PDB file of C-alpha atoms in Angstrom:
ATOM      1  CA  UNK A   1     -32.114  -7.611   0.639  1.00  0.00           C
ATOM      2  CA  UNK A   2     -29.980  -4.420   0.820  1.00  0.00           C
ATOM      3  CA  UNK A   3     -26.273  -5.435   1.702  1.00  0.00           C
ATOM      4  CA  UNK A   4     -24.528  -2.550   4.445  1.00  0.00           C
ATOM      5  CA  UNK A   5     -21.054  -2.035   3.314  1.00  0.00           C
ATOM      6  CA  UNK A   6     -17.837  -3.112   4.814  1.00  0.00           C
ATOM      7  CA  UNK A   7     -17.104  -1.157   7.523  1.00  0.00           C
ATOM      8  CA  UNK A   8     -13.360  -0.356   7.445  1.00  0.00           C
ATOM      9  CA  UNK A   9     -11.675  -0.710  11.124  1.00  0.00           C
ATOM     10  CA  UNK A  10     -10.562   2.294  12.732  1.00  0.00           C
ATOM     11  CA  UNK A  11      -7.088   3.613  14.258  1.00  0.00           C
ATOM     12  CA  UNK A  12      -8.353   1.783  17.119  1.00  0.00           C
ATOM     13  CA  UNK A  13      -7.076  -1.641  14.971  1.00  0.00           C
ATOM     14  CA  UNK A  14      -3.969  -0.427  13.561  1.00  0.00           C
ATOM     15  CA  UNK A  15      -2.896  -3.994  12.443  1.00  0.00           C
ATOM     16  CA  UNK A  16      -6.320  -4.586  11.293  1.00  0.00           C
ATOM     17  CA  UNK A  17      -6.175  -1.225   9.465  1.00  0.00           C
ATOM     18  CA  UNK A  18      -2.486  -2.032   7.482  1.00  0.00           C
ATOM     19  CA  UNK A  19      -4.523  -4.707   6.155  1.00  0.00           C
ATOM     20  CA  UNK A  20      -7.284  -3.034   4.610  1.00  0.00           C
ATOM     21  CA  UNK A  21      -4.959  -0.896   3.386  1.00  0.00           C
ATOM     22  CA  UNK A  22      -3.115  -4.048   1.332  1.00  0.00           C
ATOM     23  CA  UNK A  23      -6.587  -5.182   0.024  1.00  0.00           C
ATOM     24  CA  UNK A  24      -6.379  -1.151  -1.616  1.00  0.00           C
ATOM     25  CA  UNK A  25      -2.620  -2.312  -2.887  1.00  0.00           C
ATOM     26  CA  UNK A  26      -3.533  -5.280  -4.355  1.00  0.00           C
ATOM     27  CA  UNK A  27      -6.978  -3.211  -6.473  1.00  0.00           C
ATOM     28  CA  UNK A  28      -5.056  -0.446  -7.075  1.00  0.00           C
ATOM     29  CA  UNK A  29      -1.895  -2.748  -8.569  1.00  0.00           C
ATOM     30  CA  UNK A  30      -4.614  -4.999 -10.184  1.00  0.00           C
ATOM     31  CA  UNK A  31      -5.941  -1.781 -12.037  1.00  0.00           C
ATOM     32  CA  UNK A  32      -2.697  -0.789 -13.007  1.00  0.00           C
ATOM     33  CA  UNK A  33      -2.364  -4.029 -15.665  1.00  0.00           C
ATOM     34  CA  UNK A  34      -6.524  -3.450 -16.696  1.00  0.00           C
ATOM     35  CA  UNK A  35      -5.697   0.314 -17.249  1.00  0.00           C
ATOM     36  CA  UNK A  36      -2.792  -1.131 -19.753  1.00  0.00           C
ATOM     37  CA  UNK A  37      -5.192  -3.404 -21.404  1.00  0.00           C
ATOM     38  CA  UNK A  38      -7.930  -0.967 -21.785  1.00  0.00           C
ATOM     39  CA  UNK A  39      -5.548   0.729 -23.495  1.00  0.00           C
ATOM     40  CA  UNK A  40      -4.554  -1.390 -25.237  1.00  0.00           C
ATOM     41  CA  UNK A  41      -8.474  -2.402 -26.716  1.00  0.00           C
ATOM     42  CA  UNK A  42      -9.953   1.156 -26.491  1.00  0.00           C
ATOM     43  CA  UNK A  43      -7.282   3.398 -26.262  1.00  0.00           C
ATOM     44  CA  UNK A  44      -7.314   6.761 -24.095  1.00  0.00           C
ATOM     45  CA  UNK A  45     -10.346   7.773 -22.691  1.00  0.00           C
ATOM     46  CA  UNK A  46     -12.090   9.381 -19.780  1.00  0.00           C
ATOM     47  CA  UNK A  47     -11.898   6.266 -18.190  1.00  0.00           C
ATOM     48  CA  UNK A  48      -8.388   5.746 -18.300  1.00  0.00           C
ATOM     49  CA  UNK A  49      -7.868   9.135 -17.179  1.00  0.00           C
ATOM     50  CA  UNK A  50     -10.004   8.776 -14.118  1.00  0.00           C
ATOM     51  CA  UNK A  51      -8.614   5.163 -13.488  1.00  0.00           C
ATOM     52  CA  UNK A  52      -4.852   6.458 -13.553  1.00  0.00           C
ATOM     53  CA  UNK A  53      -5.777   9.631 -11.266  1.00  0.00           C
ATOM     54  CA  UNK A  54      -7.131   6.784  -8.809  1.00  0.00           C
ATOM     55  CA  UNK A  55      -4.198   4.988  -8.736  1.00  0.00           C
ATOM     56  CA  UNK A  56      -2.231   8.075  -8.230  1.00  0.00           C
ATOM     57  CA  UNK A  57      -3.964   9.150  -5.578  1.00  0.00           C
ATOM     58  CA  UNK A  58      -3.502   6.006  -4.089  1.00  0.00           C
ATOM     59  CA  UNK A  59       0.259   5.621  -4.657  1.00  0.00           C
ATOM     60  CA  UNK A  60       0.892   9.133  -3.793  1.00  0.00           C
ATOM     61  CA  UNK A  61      -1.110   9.697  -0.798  1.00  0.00           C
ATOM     62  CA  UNK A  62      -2.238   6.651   1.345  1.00  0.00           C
ATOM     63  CA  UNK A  63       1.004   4.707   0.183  1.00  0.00           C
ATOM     64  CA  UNK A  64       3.467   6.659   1.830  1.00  0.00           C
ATOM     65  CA  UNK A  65       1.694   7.218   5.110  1.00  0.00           C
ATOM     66  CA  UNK A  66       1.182   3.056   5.133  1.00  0.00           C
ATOM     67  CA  UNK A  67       4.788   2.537   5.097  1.00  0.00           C
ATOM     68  CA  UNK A  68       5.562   5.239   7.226  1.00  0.00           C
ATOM     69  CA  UNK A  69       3.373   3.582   9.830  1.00  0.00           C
ATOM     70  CA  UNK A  70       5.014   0.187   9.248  1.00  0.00           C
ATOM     71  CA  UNK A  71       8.480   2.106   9.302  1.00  0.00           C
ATOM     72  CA  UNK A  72       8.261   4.329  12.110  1.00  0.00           C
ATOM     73  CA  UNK A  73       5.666   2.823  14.473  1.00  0.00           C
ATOM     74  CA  UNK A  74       5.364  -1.009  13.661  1.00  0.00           C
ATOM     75  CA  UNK A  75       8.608  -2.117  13.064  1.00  0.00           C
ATOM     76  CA  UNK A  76      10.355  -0.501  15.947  1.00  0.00           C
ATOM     77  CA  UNK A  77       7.540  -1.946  17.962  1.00  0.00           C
ATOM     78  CA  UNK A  78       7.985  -5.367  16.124  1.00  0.00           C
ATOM     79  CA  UNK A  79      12.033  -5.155  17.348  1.00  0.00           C
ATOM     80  CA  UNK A  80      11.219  -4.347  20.688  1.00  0.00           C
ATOM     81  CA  UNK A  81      10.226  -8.185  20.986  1.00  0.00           C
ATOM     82  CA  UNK A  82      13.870  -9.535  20.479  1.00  0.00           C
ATOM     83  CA  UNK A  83      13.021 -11.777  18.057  1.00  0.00           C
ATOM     84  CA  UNK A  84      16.408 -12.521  15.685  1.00  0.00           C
ATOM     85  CA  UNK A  85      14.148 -14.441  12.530  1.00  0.00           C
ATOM     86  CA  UNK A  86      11.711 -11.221  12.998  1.00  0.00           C
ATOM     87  CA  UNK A  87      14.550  -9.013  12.806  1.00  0.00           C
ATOM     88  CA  UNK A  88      16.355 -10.476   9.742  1.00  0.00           C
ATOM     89  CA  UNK A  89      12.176 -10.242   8.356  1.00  0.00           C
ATOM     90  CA  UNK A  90      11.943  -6.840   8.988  1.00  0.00           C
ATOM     91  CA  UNK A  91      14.978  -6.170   7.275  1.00  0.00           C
ATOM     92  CA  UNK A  92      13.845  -7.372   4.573  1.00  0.00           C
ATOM     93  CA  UNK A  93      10.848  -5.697   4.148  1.00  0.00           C
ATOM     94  CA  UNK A  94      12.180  -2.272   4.375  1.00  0.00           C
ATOM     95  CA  UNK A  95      14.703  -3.448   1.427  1.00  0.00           C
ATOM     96  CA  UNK A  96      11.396  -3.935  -0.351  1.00  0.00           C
ATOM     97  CA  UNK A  97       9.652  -0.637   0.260  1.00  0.00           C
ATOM     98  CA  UNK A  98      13.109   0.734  -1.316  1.00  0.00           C
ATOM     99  CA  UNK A  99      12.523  -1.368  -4.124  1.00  0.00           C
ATOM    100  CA  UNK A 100       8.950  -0.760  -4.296  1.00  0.00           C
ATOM    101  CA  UNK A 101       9.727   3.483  -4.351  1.00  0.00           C
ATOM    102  CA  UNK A 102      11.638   2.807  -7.419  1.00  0.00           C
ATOM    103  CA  UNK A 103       9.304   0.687  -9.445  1.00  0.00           C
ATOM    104  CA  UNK A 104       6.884   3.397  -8.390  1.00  0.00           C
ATOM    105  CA  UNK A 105       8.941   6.634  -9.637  1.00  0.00           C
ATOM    106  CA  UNK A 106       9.458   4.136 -13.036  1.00  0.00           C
ATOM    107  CA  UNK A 107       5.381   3.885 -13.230  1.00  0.00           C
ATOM    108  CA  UNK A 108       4.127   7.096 -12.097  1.00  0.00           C
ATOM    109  CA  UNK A 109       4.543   9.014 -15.005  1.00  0.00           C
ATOM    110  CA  UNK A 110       3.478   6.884 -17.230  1.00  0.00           C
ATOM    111  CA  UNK A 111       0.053   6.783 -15.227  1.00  0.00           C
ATOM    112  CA  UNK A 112       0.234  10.704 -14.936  1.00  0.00           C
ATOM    113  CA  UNK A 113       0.362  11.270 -18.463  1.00  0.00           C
ATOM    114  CA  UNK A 114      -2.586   8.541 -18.294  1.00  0.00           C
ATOM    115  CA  UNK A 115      -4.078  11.046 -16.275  1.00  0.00           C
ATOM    116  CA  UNK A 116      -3.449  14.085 -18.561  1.00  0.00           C
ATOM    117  CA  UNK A 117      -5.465  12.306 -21.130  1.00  0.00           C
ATOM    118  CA  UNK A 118      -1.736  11.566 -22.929  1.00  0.00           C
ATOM    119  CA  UNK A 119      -0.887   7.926 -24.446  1.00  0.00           C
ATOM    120  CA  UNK A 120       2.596   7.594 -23.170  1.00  0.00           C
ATOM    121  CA  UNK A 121       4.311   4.706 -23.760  1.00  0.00           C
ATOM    122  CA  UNK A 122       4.162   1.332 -20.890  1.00  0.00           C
ATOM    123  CA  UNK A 123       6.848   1.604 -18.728  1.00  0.00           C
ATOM    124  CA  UNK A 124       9.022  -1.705 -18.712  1.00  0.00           C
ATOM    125  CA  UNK A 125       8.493  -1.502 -14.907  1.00  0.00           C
ATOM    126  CA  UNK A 126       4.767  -2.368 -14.696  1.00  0.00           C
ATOM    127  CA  UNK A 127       4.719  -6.086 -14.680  1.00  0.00           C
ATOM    128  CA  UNK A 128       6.649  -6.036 -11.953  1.00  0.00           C
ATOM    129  CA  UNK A 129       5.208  -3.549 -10.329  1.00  0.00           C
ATOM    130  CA  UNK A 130       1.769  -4.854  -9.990  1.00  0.00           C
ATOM    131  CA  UNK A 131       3.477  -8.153  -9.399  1.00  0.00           C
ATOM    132  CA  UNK A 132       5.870  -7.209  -6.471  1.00  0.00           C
ATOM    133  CA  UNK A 133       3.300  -4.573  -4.674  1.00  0.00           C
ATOM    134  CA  UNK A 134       0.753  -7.347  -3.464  1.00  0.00           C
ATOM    135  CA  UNK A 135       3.233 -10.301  -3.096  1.00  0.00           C
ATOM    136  CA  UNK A 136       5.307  -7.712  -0.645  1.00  0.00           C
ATOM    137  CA  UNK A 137       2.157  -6.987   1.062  1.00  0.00           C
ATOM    138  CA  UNK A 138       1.167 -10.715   1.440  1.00  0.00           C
ATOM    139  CA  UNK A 139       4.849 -11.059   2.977  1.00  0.00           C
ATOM    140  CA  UNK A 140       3.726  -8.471   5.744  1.00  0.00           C
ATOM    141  CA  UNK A 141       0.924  -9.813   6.553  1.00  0.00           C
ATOM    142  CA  UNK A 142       2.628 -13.530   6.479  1.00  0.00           C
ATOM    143  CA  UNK A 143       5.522 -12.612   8.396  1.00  0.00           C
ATOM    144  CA  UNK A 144       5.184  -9.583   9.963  1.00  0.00           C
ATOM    145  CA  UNK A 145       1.389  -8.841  11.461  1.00  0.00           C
ATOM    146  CA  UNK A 146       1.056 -12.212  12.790  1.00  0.00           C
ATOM    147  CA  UNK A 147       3.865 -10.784  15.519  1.00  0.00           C
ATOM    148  CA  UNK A 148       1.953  -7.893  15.956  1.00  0.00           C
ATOM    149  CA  UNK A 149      -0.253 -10.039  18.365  1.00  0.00           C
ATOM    150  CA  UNK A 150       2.611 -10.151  20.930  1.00  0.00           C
ATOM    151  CA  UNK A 151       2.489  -6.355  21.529  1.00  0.00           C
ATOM    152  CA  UNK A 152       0.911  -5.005  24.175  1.00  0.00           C
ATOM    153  CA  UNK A 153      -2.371  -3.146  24.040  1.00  0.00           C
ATOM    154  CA  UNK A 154      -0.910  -0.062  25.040  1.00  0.00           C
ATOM    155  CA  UNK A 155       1.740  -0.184  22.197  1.00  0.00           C
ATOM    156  CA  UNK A 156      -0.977  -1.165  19.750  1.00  0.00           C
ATOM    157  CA  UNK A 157      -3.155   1.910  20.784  1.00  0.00           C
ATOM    158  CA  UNK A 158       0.425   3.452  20.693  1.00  0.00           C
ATOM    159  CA  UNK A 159       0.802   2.885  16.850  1.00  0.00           C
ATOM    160  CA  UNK A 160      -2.921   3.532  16.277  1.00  0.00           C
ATOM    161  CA  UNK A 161      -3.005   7.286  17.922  1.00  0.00           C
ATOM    162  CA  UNK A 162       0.151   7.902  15.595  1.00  0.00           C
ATOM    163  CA  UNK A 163      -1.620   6.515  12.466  1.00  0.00           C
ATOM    164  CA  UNK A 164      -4.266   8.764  13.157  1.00  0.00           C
ATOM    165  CA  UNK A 165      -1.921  11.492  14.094  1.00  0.00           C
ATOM    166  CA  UNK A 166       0.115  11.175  10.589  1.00  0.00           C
ATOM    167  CA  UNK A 167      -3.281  11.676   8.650  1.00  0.00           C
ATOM    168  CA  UNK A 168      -4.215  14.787  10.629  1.00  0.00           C
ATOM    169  CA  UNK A 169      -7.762  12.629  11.978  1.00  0.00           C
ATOM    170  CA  UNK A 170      -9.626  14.003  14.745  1.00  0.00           C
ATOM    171  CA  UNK A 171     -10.451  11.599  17.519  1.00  0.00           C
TER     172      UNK A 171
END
């Protein structure tokens, strides 16, 4: 029996959408440490070239719209409810994606040079950087999305329009 794939929700589920995006964290931070051990075993190939170039792409392109949609839609959204222990969470979380920026910038040449068929050497940074990626998005989607569900519909199709917006979709 054939299997249809996963259908990924639209800007219509914006909250739905942050998620899927998370499940692409978590591979793409996964694939970070198996790049390193592929190297590791088999040294650089076109493999590891095209598996560093993914994660690039990833970390360059869809990351930075993700958090701007968190930072500029969401969260102001999320503090519009009044809610002091969702407040002092989204506080926190922003810290992270600080945090997160700079294990990136410590990892991203490493997987450039990846890229460039080089053999550069592991950047101390990449434990923790496939560590902290997914457990910060499993804190989101913990503490954070579960509010989400006391926003109006009108604020939700609010933050989806500007998702879609920020990538330059078409309706």
């Amino acid at each position: 029996m054939l299997n249809s794939p996963a259908i990924a929700p639209g800007f219509d589920e914006p909250i739905a959408l942050l998620t899927a995006c998370h499940d692409k964290v978590r591979r793409f931070a996964s694939l970070s440490l198996k790049l390193d051990e592929h190297l590791s075993r088999r040294g650089q190939d076109e493999e590891a070239a095209q598996a560093a170039a993914n994660i690039l792409r990833y970390f360059d392109m869809a990351a930075p719209l993700h958090h701007a949609d968190e930072e500029d839609d969401l969260f102001p959204a999320l503090r519009e409810l009044d809610d002091p222990a969702l407040n002092a969470d989204l506080a926190r979380i922003e810290a992270e994606h600080a945090s997160l920026d700079v294990l990136w910038q410590a990892v991203r040449p490493w997987l450039q040079a990846i890229a460039d068929h080089g053999v550069p050497l592991r950047p101390a940074e990449l434990a923790a950087f496939a560590r902290d990626y997914p457990a910060h998005a499993a804190r989101e989607e913990a503490l954070l999305y579960p509010a989400a569900r006391q926003l109006s519909p009108t604020t939700l199709a609010r933050i989806g329009q500007n998702m879609r917006a920020r990538r330059g979709a078409t309706a």
